[in-house]
Coordinates of C-alpha atoms in Angstrom, one line a residue:
Chain A
M12 CA -0.1 0.1 0.1
L13 CA 1.2 3.3 -1.1
A14 CA 0.3 5.1 2.4
D15 CA 2.3 2.4 4.3
W16 CA 5.3 2.9 2.0
I17 CA 5.0 6.7 2.5
L18 CA 4.8 6.3 6.3
A19 CA 7.7 3.8 6.4
F20 CA 9.7 6.3 4.4
A21 CA 8.8 9.2 6.8
P22 CA 11.6 8.9 9.1
I23 CA 14.0 9.1 6.3
L24 CA 12.2 11.9 4.6
V25 CA 12.2 14.0 7.8
I26 CA 16.0 13.6 8.1
L27 CA 16.6 14.6 4.3
F28 CA 14.2 17.4 4.7
L29 CA 15.7 18.8 8.0
M30 CA 19.3 18.3 6.7
I31 CA 18.9 19.9 3.3
R32 CA 16.0 22.5 3.7
F33 CA 17.2 23.7 7.2
Q34 CA 20.7 22.5 7.0
W35 CA 20.4 20.7 10.4
G36 CA 23.3 18.7 11.3
A37 CA 23.1 14.8 11.8
A38 CA 23.2 15.2 15.6
K39 CA 19.9 17.5 15.2
A40 CA 18.1 15.7 12.5
G41 CA 18.9 12.2 13.8
P42 CA 16.8 12.5 17.0
A43 CA 13.9 14.0 14.9
G44 CA 14.2 10.8 12.8
W45 CA 14.1 8.4 15.8
L46 CA 11.0 10.0 17.1
V47 CA 9.1 9.7 13.7
A48 CA 10.2 6.2 13.5
V49 CA 9.0 5.3 17.0
V50 CA 5.6 7.0 16.6
V51 CA 5.1 5.5 13.0
A52 CA 6.3 1.8 14.2
A53 CA 4.0 2.1 17.1
G54 CA 1.1 3.9 15.6
R55 CA 0.9 2.2 12.2
F56 CA 3.1 -1.0 12.1
G57 CA 2.0 -2.5 15.3
A58 CA 5.3 -2.3 17.3
G59 CA 4.7 -2.8 21.1
I60 CA 6.7 -1.4 24.1
D61 CA 8.6 -4.5 24.5
L62 CA 9.8 -4.6 20.8
L63 CA 10.8 -1.0 20.8
A64 CA 12.6 -1.4 24.0
L65 CA 14.5 -4.4 22.8
A66 CA 15.3 -2.7 19.5
Q67 CA 16.9 0.1 21.6
V68 CA 18.9 -2.3 23.4
K69 CA 20.2 -3.8 20.0
A70 CA 20.6 -0.4 18.8
L71 CA 22.9 0.2 21.8
L72 CA 25.2 -2.5 20.8
L73 CA 25.4 -1.4 17.2
T74 CA 26.1 2.1 18.3
L75 CA 29.1 1.0 20.5
D76 CA 30.5 -1.1 17.9
V77 CA 30.7 2.0 15.6
L78 CA 31.5 4.6 18.2
L79 CA 34.4 2.7 19.8
I80 CA 36.1 3.0 16.4
V81 CA 35.1 6.6 15.7
W82 CA 36.5 7.7 19.0
A83 CA 39.6 5.7 18.9
A84 CA 40.5 6.6 15.4
F85 CA 40.2 10.4 16.2
L86 CA 42.2 9.9 19.3
L87 CA 45.0 8.3 17.3
Y88 CA 44.7 11.2 14.6
R89 CA 45.0 13.8 17.5
V90 CA 48.1 11.9 19.2
A91 CA 49.9 12.3 15.8
D92 CA 48.6 15.8 15.0
E93 CA 49.6 17.2 18.5
A94 CA 53.2 15.8 17.9
G95 CA 53.3 17.7 14.6
A96 CA 53.5 14.6 12.5
I97 CA 50.9 15.6 10.1
D98 CA 52.5 18.9 9.5
I99 CA 55.9 17.2 9.0
I100 CA 54.6 14.7 6.3
G101 CA 52.5 17.5 4.9
K102 CA 55.4 19.8 4.4
T103 CA 57.7 17.1 3.1
L104 CA 55.6 16.1 0.1
P105 CA 55.8 19.1 -2.0
R106 CA 59.5 19.3 -2.0
L107 CA 59.7 16.0 -4.0
T108 CA 58.5 17.3 -7.4
A109 CA 57.5 20.7 -9.1
D110 CA 55.2 19.1 -11.4
R111 CA 51.5 20.3 -10.6
G112 CA 49.9 17.1 -11.8
M113 CA 52.1 14.9 -9.7
Q114 CA 51.9 17.2 -6.7
A115 CA 48.1 17.0 -7.0
L116 CA 48.3 13.1 -7.0
L117 CA 50.8 12.8 -4.2
I118 CA 49.1 15.3 -2.0
G119 CA 45.5 15.3 -3.1
W120 CA 45.2 11.6 -3.8
A121 CA 47.8 9.5 -2.1
F122 CA 48.3 11.7 1.1
A123 CA 44.5 12.5 1.4
S124 CA 43.8 8.8 1.2
F125 CA 46.2 8.2 4.0
L126 CA 44.8 10.9 6.0
Q127 CA 41.3 9.4 5.4
G128 CA 42.6 6.2 6.3
V129 CA 43.9 7.4 9.7
G130 CA 41.5 10.2 10.5
G131 CA 38.6 11.1 8.2
F132 CA 36.0 13.5 9.5
G133 CA 36.8 16.0 6.8
V134 CA 40.7 15.9 7.8
P135 CA 41.9 14.9 4.4
V136 CA 40.6 18.2 2.7
A137 CA 41.1 20.3 5.8
V138 CA 44.9 19.4 5.8
T139 CA 45.8 19.3 2.2
A140 CA 43.7 22.3 0.7
P141 CA 45.8 24.9 2.3
L142 CA 48.9 23.0 1.2
L143 CA 47.9 23.1 -2.3
V144 CA 47.0 26.6 -2.1
G145 CA 50.4 27.4 -0.9
L146 CA 51.8 25.6 -3.9
G147 CA 50.0 27.8 -6.1
F148 CA 46.8 26.0 -7.0
S149 CA 43.7 28.0 -7.1
P150 CA 41.4 27.8 -4.1
L151 CA 38.7 25.9 -6.2
A152 CA 41.2 23.4 -7.3
A153 CA 42.7 23.1 -3.9
V154 CA 39.4 22.0 -2.7
L155 CA 38.3 19.8 -5.5
I156 CA 41.5 17.8 -5.8
P157 CA 41.5 16.2 -2.3
S158 CA 37.9 15.9 -2.1
L159 CA 37.9 13.8 -5.2
G160 CA 41.2 12.2 -4.3
H161 CA 40.1 10.7 -0.9
A162 CA 36.6 9.4 -2.0
W163 CA 37.5 5.8 -2.8
A164 CA 39.1 5.5 0.6
V165 CA 36.3 6.5 2.8
T166 CA 34.7 3.3 3.5
F167 CA 37.8 1.6 4.7
G168 CA 39.2 5.0 5.9
S169 CA 38.7 6.3 9.7
L170 CA 39.9 2.8 10.4
A171 CA 37.0 1.4 8.5
S172 CA 34.2 2.9 10.7
S173 CA 31.8 3.0 7.7
F174 CA 32.6 -0.6 6.8
Q175 CA 32.0 -1.5 10.5
A176 CA 28.6 0.2 10.3
L177 CA 27.9 -1.9 7.2
I178 CA 28.6 -5.0 9.0
A179 CA 26.6 -3.9 12.0
A180 CA 23.6 -2.8 10.1
T181 CA 23.3 -5.9 7.9
G182 CA 24.4 -8.6 10.5
L183 CA 26.7 -10.1 7.5
P184 CA 30.3 -11.1 8.5
G185 CA 33.0 -8.5 7.1
E186 CA 34.6 -11.4 5.4
T187 CA 31.4 -11.8 3.3
L188 CA 31.2 -8.1 2.5
A189 CA 34.7 -7.1 2.0
P190 CA 35.6 -8.5 -1.6
A191 CA 32.8 -6.9 -3.5
S192 CA 33.3 -3.5 -1.6
A193 CA 36.9 -3.5 -2.0
T194 CA 36.7 -4.2 -5.5
L195 CA 34.1 -1.6 -6.4
L196 CA 36.1 1.1 -4.3
G197 CA 39.4 -0.1 -5.7
L198 CA 38.1 0.5 -9.3
A199 CA 36.4 3.8 -8.2
G200 CA 40.0 4.8 -7.0
F201 CA 41.2 4.8 -10.6
G202 CA 38.5 7.2 -11.5
C203 CA 39.5 9.5 -8.5
G204 CA 43.2 9.5 -9.7
F205 CA 42.2 10.6 -13.1
M206 CA 39.9 13.2 -11.8
V207 CA 42.6 14.6 -9.6
A208 CA 45.0 14.9 -12.5
H209 CA 42.1 16.7 -14.6
A210 CA 41.2 19.0 -11.8
A211 CA 45.0 19.9 -11.3
D212 CA 46.1 20.5 -15.0
G213 CA 43.3 19.8 -17.3
W214 CA 43.0 17.2 -20.1
K215 CA 46.6 17.3 -21.0
A216 CA 47.3 15.9 -17.6
L217 CA 45.2 12.7 -18.2
R218 CA 47.6 11.3 -20.7
R219 CA 50.8 12.7 -19.2
L220 CA 50.1 11.1 -15.8
A221 CA 48.4 8.0 -16.9
F222 CA 51.3 5.9 -15.9
P223 CA 51.6 7.2 -12.1
V224 CA 47.6 7.1 -11.9
L225 CA 47.6 3.5 -13.1
L226 CA 50.6 2.3 -11.0
L227 CA 49.4 4.1 -7.8
G228 CA 45.8 3.2 -8.4
T229 CA 46.5 -0.5 -8.8
L230 CA 48.9 -0.5 -5.8
M231 CA 46.7 1.4 -3.6
S232 CA 43.4 -0.5 -4.6
A233 CA 45.5 -4.1 -4.4
A234 CA 46.7 -3.0 -0.8
Q235 CA 43.1 -2.1 0.4
Y236 CA 41.6 -5.2 -1.1
G237 CA 44.3 -7.5 0.3
L238 CA 44.0 -6.1 3.8
A239 CA 40.0 -5.8 3.6
T240 CA 39.7 -9.3 2.4
N241 CA 42.1 -10.9 5.1
G242 CA 40.2 -9.5 7.9
L243 CA 42.2 -6.5 8.3
W244 CA 39.7 -4.0 6.9
N245 CA 40.3 -1.6 9.9
I246 CA 43.6 -0.6 8.3
G247 CA 42.3 -1.3 4.7
G248 CA 42.0 2.5 3.8
F249 CA 45.0 3.4 5.8
G250 CA 47.1 0.6 4.2
G251 CA 46.2 1.8 0.7
G252 CA 47.1 5.2 1.3
M253 CA 50.3 4.3 2.9
V254 CA 51.4 2.4 -0.1
G255 CA 50.3 5.0 -2.4
L256 CA 52.2 7.7 -0.4
A257 CA 55.3 5.4 -0.3
V258 CA 55.3 4.6 -3.9
G259 CA 54.3 8.2 -4.8
I260 CA 57.3 9.4 -2.8
L261 CA 59.6 7.1 -5.0
I262 CA 58.3 8.0 -8.4
A263 CA 57.3 11.8 -7.8
P264 CA 61.1 12.9 -8.7
W265 CA 60.6 11.4 -12.3
Y266 CA 58.1 14.1 -12.7
R267 CA 60.2 17.1 -11.7
G268 CA 58.3 19.8 -13.9
E269 CA 59.5 22.9 -15.2
Q270 CA 61.0 24.4 -12.1
S271 CA 63.2 21.4 -11.0
Q272 CA 63.8 21.6 -7.2
K273 CA 66.9 20.5 -5.6
S274 CA 65.4 20.3 -2.3
E275 CA 65.1 16.5 -2.1
S276 CA 68.4 16.4 -0.6
R277 CA 67.3 18.6 2.2
L278 CA 64.6 16.1 3.1
D279 CA 65.0 15.1 6.8
R280 CA 64.3 11.5 6.6
R281 CA 64.6 10.9 10.4
S282 CA 61.8 13.4 10.9
V283 CA 59.6 11.8 8.2
L284 CA 60.2 8.4 9.6
L285 CA 59.5 9.4 13.1
A286 CA 56.2 11.2 12.2
L287 CA 55.1 8.1 10.5
S288 CA 56.2 5.8 13.3
G289 CA 52.8 6.1 15.0
Y290 CA 51.1 4.8 12.1
L291 CA 53.7 1.9 11.7
A292 CA 52.9 1.0 15.3
L293 CA 49.1 0.7 14.2
I294 CA 50.3 -1.6 11.5
A295 CA 52.3 -3.8 13.8
I296 CA 49.7 -4.0 16.5
T297 CA 46.9 -4.8 13.9
L298 CA 49.0 -7.7 12.4
L299 CA 49.8 -9.0 15.8
V300 CA 46.2 -9.2 17.0
Q301 CA 44.7 -10.4 13.9
L302 CA 47.4 -12.8 12.6
V303 CA 48.9 -14.3 16.0
P304 CA 46.4 -17.1 17.2
P305 CA 47.2 -17.1 20.7
I306 CA 47.0 -13.3 21.0
R307 CA 43.7 -13.3 19.0
A308 CA 42.2 -16.0 21.0
F309 CA 43.0 -14.4 24.4
L310 CA 41.6 -10.9 23.5
G311 CA 38.6 -12.3 22.0
R312 CA 37.7 -14.0 25.5
F313 CA 36.2 -10.9 26.8
A314 CA 33.1 -10.1 24.7
I315 CA 29.8 -8.3 25.2
Q316 CA 27.1 -10.7 23.9
V317 CA 23.4 -10.3 24.5
S318 CA 20.7 -12.8 23.4
F319 CA 17.5 -11.6 22.3
P320 CA 14.0 -13.3 22.0
E321 CA 11.8 -13.5 18.9
M322 CA 10.0 -10.1 18.4
R323 CA 6.9 -9.7 16.6
T324 CA 4.7 -6.8 15.5
S325 CA 0.9 -6.9 15.9
L326 CA 0.8 -6.9 12.2
G327 CA 2.7 -10.1 12.2
Y328 CA 6.3 -8.9 11.0
L329 CA 8.8 -11.4 12.7
T330 CA 12.2 -10.7 13.8
P331 CA 13.8 -14.2 14.8
A332 CA 15.6 -14.8 18.2
G333 CA 19.4 -14.5 18.1
Y334 CA 22.4 -12.6 19.4
G335 CA 22.8 -8.8 18.9
R336 CA 26.1 -7.5 17.9
V337 CA 28.9 -9.2 19.6
I338 CA 31.5 -6.9 20.9
P339 CA 35.0 -8.3 21.6
L340 CA 36.1 -5.7 24.1
F341 CA 39.8 -6.2 23.7
R342 CA 40.0 -7.5 20.2
H343 CA 37.7 -4.7 18.8
A344 CA 39.1 -2.3 16.2
G345 CA 38.5 0.4 18.5
A346 CA 40.7 -1.4 21.2
I347 CA 43.4 -1.9 18.7
L348 CA 43.3 1.7 17.8
G349 CA 43.6 2.5 21.5
Y350 CA 46.8 0.3 21.8
A351 CA 48.2 2.0 18.8
S352 CA 47.3 5.5 20.2
L353 CA 49.1 4.8 23.5
T354 CA 52.1 3.3 21.5
A355 CA 52.3 6.3 19.3
F356 CA 51.8 8.7 22.4
L357 CA 55.0 7.1 23.9
I358 CA 57.0 7.3 21.0
Y359 CA 56.5 10.8 20.2
K360 CA 56.7 11.6 23.9
R361 CA 60.1 9.9 24.0
A362 CA 61.3 12.0 20.9
G363 CA 60.3 15.0 22.6
L364 CA 57.6 16.0 20.3
Y365 CA 55.0 17.0 22.9
S366 CA 55.1 20.2 24.9
A367 CA 53.6 20.6 28.4
G368 CA 50.0 19.6 28.8
A369 CA 49.9 17.7 25.4
A370 CA 48.0 14.6 26.9
Q371 CA 45.3 16.8 28.2
R372 CA 44.9 18.6 25.0
I373 CA 44.8 15.3 23.0
V374 CA 42.0 13.9 25.2
S375 CA 40.0 17.0 25.4
G376 CA 40.2 17.7 21.7
T377 CA 39.1 14.1 20.8
I378 CA 36.1 14.1 23.1
R379 CA 35.0 17.6 21.9
R380 CA 35.4 16.7 18.2
V381 CA 33.5 13.3 18.5
M382 CA 30.5 14.4 20.5
S383 CA 28.4 15.8 17.8
S384 CA 28.9 12.8 15.5
S385 CA 28.4 10.4 18.3
L386 CA 24.8 11.9 18.9
G387 CA 24.0 11.7 15.2
I388 CA 25.3 8.1 15.0
A389 CA 23.5 7.0 18.1
S390 CA 20.1 8.5 17.1
M391 CA 20.3 7.3 13.5
V392 CA 21.3 3.8 14.4
A393 CA 18.4 3.5 16.8
M394 CA 16.1 4.9 14.2
A395 CA 17.2 2.2 11.7
V396 CA 16.9 -0.6 14.2
V397 CA 13.3 0.7 15.1
M398 CA 12.4 0.6 11.2
S399 CA 14.0 -2.7 10.8
H400 CA 12.3 -4.5 13.8
G401 CA 8.9 -2.6 13.0
G402 CA 8.9 -4.2 9.5
M403 CA 9.1 -0.5 8.1
T404 CA 12.4 -1.3 6.1
D405 CA 10.6 -4.5 4.8
T406 CA 7.8 -2.5 3.5
L407 CA 10.2 0.1 1.8
A408 CA 12.3 -2.7 0.3
R409 CA 9.2 -4.5 -1.1
G410 CA 8.0 -1.1 -2.6
L411 CA 11.4 -0.5 -4.1
A412 CA 11.7 -3.7 -5.5
G413 CA 8.4 -3.6 -7.1
A414 CA 9.1 -0.1 -8.6
V415 CA 12.7 -0.6 -10.1
G416 CA 13.0 -4.4 -10.5
S417 CA 15.6 -5.4 -12.7
L418 CA 17.1 -1.8 -12.7
F419 CA 17.8 -2.0 -8.9
P420 CA 21.6 -2.5 -9.4
L421 CA 21.8 0.8 -11.3
A422 CA 20.0 2.5 -8.5
S423 CA 21.8 1.1 -5.7
P424 CA 25.0 3.3 -5.6
W425 CA 22.7 6.3 -6.1
I426 CA 20.8 5.3 -3.0
G427 CA 24.2 5.1 -1.0
A428 CA 25.3 8.4 -2.4
L429 CA 22.1 10.0 -1.7
G430 CA 22.1 8.8 1.9
A431 CA 25.8 10.2 2.4
F432 CA 24.9 13.4 0.8
M433 CA 21.9 13.8 3.1
T434 CA 23.6 12.7 6.4
G435 CA 27.1 13.9 5.7
S436 CA 28.8 10.4 6.1
N437 CA 29.3 7.2 4.6
T438 CA 28.9 5.6 8.0
N439 CA 25.4 7.3 8.5
S440 CA 24.3 6.3 5.0
N441 CA 25.3 2.8 5.6
V442 CA 23.2 2.6 8.9
I443 CA 20.0 4.1 7.3
F444 CA 20.0 2.4 3.9
A445 CA 22.1 -0.8 4.1
M446 CA 19.1 -2.7 5.5
L447 CA 16.8 -1.4 2.9
Q448 CA 19.2 -2.3 0.2
Q449 CA 19.8 -5.8 1.8
R450 CA 16.1 -6.5 1.9
T451 CA 15.5 -5.2 -1.5
A452 CA 18.4 -7.4 -2.8
E453 CA 17.0 -10.4 -1.1
L454 CA 13.5 -9.9 -2.7
L455 CA 14.8 -9.5 -6.1
G456 CA 17.4 -12.3 -5.9
Y457 CA 20.6 -10.3 -6.2
R458 CA 23.9 -11.4 -4.4
L459 CA 23.9 -9.3 -1.3
P460 CA 27.7 -8.5 -1.1
L461 CA 27.5 -6.9 -4.4
I462 CA 24.5 -4.6 -3.6
L463 CA 26.0 -3.7 -0.4
G464 CA 29.3 -3.0 -1.9
A465 CA 27.4 -0.7 -4.4
Q466 CA 25.7 1.0 -1.2
T467 CA 28.9 1.8 0.5
T468 CA 30.9 2.8 -2.7
G469 CA 28.1 5.2 -3.6
G470 CA 28.0 6.3 0.1
A471 CA 31.9 6.8 0.1
I472 CA 31.7 8.9 -3.1
G473 CA 28.4 10.9 -2.1
S474 CA 30.0 11.7 1.2
V475 CA 32.4 13.9 -0.7
V476 CA 29.7 16.4 -1.7
A477 CA 27.9 16.3 1.7
P478 CA 27.3 20.0 2.8
T479 CA 29.4 19.6 5.9
K480 CA 32.4 18.6 4.0
I481 CA 32.0 21.3 1.4
I482 CA 31.8 23.8 4.2
V483 CA 35.2 22.5 5.9
G484 CA 36.9 22.3 2.6
A485 CA 35.9 25.8 1.4
S486 CA 36.8 27.3 4.6
T487 CA 40.2 25.9 4.9
A488 CA 41.0 27.0 1.1
G489 CA 39.7 30.5 1.7
M490 CA 36.5 29.8 -0.2
A491 CA 34.1 30.5 2.6
G492 CA 30.9 31.8 1.3
K493 CA 31.7 30.3 -2.1
E494 CA 30.4 26.8 -1.2
G495 CA 27.9 26.8 -4.1
I496 CA 30.6 27.1 -6.6
V497 CA 32.7 24.2 -5.1
L498 CA 29.5 22.2 -4.8
R499 CA 28.7 22.7 -8.5
S500 CA 32.1 21.8 -9.6
L501 CA 32.3 18.7 -7.5
L502 CA 28.8 17.5 -8.6
I503 CA 30.0 17.0 -12.3
Y504 CA 33.2 14.7 -11.1
I505 CA 31.0 12.9 -8.6
A506 CA 28.0 12.2 -10.8
I507 CA 30.6 10.7 -13.5
L508 CA 32.1 8.4 -10.7
I509 CA 28.9 7.2 -9.4
A510 CA 27.3 6.7 -12.8
G511 CA 30.5 4.6 -13.6
V512 CA 29.9 2.6 -10.4
S513 CA 26.2 2.1 -11.3
L514 CA 27.1 0.6 -14.9
L515 CA 29.8 -1.7 -13.2
V516 CA 27.4 -3.1 -10.7
F517 CA 24.7 -3.5 -13.5
A518 CA 27.4 -5.3 -15.6
F519 CA 28.4 -7.5 -12.7
T520 CA 24.9 -8.8 -12.4
K521 CA 24.6 -9.3 -16.0
V522 CA 27.7 -11.5 -16.3
G523 CA 26.5 -13.5 -13.4
L524 CA 28.6 -11.9 -10.5
G525 CA 25.4 -10.4 -8.9
Chain B
M15 CA 37.3 20.3 29.9
S16 CA 39.8 23.1 28.8
G17 CA 40.2 24.8 25.5
Y18 CA 36.7 26.2 24.7
K19 CA 36.3 29.2 22.7
S20 CA 33.4 30.2 24.7
S21 CA 31.1 29.3 27.6
S22 CA 28.2 28.6 25.3
E23 CA 30.5 26.2 23.7
R24 CA 31.2 24.5 26.9
D25 CA 27.5 24.5 27.9
K26 CA 26.7 22.9 24.5
F27 CA 29.2 20.1 25.1
R28 CA 28.0 19.2 28.5
L29 CA 24.3 19.2 27.2
Q30 CA 25.4 17.0 24.3
T31 CA 27.0 14.6 26.7
V32 CA 23.8 14.5 29.0
A33 CA 21.8 13.8 25.8
L34 CA 24.1 11.0 24.7
S35 CA 24.0 9.3 28.0
L36 CA 20.1 9.7 28.3
I37 CA 20.1 8.0 24.9
L38 CA 22.5 5.2 25.5
L39 CA 22.4 4.4 29.2
P40 CA 18.7 3.5 29.7
A41 CA 19.0 0.6 27.2
L42 CA 20.8 -1.5 30.0
P43 CA 18.0 -1.6 32.6
L44 CA 15.5 -1.7 29.5
Y45 CA 16.6 -5.4 28.7
V46 CA 16.2 -6.2 32.4
A47 CA 12.6 -4.5 32.6
V48 CA 11.5 -6.4 29.3
H49 CA 12.7 -9.7 30.6
A50 CA 10.9 -9.1 33.9
G51 CA 7.7 -8.1 32.5
L52 CA 7.9 -4.7 33.9
H53 CA 6.1 -2.6 31.4
W54 CA 5.8 0.5 33.5
A55 CA 9.7 0.5 33.8
S56 CA 10.1 0.1 30.0
W57 CA 7.7 3.0 29.5
I58 CA 9.9 5.4 31.8
L59 CA 13.1 4.4 30.4
M60 CA 11.8 4.8 26.8
G61 CA 10.5 8.3 28.1
L62 CA 14.1 8.8 29.3
I63 CA 15.6 7.9 25.9
A64 CA 13.1 10.2 24.2
V65 CA 14.1 13.0 26.5
G66 CA 17.8 12.6 25.6
M67 CA 16.7 12.6 21.9
V68 CA 14.9 16.0 22.3
V69 CA 17.8 17.6 24.5
G70 CA 20.3 16.5 21.6
M71 CA 18.1 17.8 18.9
W72 CA 17.6 21.1 20.8
V73 CA 21.3 21.5 21.8
S74 CA 22.9 20.5 18.5

């Protein structure tokens, strides 16, 4: 029934309306969406108090699963930033080449992807846009380049918080979801590279820089794929970016440009290595925890595990009994990030990189920065779980399946992108739309990992044009108040990228991969 | 917490912390309330979560 479908869509519609029309943030619009979801679930879809209450408990587990990573990822970033590590890396890169296109690839693609891998939250654009302006790029190009460059790394970036949200929302194992997601994101990575080259130096750069784009694209995508599909998805984006950065530094001097610089010899390799040491610690700890069975087993012994009874609405929609999200406290990606943050802090402290009061600034800066996004995530996760348990997601999926039918794979990345555009993040998009995409794919008989890969790839790319990111990017490049110009320019590139992903997904389904 | 640009920023942070706590913490006793069949407790705790949502919406 159309009325039911519209009512089921109402919470999402309310969020969209508030965020786009009134420019509310996720922390403000999310609670409104939850309130509408609860009223509709209880009033129209027959969700009783017990069902709503247990949905809230399930939502708490899913929220913790995502928030632990978000909090710890930003803590690690703050540990490095307070030590000046990000600044050192950023200032080193432009010395390697005077070729504008190559500078853009190195800073706006490889370095921005690395920053997305370790930080996210708009950090890639905020850090690299001023660097590019300083190198003589126009403010518009300085925003476009890193915005496009880091898009492919968003899902497995921020220590894979968006991917963790996809796992949490769908209940599917990461091992099942990772191959398709990493493949689509990796392929999108090539598009990002070519678009960075184009935004930096026009059409002529595409041919001139084809080799570094293909080389770096292949290596970064392969690194991300290899890590993500071997259970190391929390360092997938970070690993990809790091490989790109390392190889980019090696090949950058081949593209010296017209004003060849001889400053390479002035590079302080020890400072750079020290700056990177915090992140090298993360790699070492992750490998240790994930690949050494006794350590993995020991840390996995302490887990939060809650069982839930069967839940049924008065209209008969059934959620089977089972466990909620299991959180292995000491083996969780958030815990691993915590260990890495502590190790990095000790390394930087021993090297004398901190001034007095650094620890307090790191902790307070982290808490201040994550509070708003935590509220947004908590409320939107709760909304999505209420919708799912109340049968609203199922109603939406049935309507969508009936409306688009065999064209669903084409629409799937656009849905993810729309969610990210509306909510400002790939994580939120996955929380809101992953269950809907999953249910629709089930009804239409498509392979779930491919459709969910399309959801998160669309979400990753779409997050780049989210108003909040545009505002951050524009303000750091000196384009405050000109966000409309940035948005218009970015939309063209982003639409081409998503259309490409759409066609890929459609093609995969036609050749039997979906 | 130090390092705030203004007192309104500090107040906003505090209220957001209260809102997040109200959204997350009642879930623990909710589980117990549902299993014990205490519907009145479930209503109160769901009410607290709703208050947290409203505070979050208002302050953000």
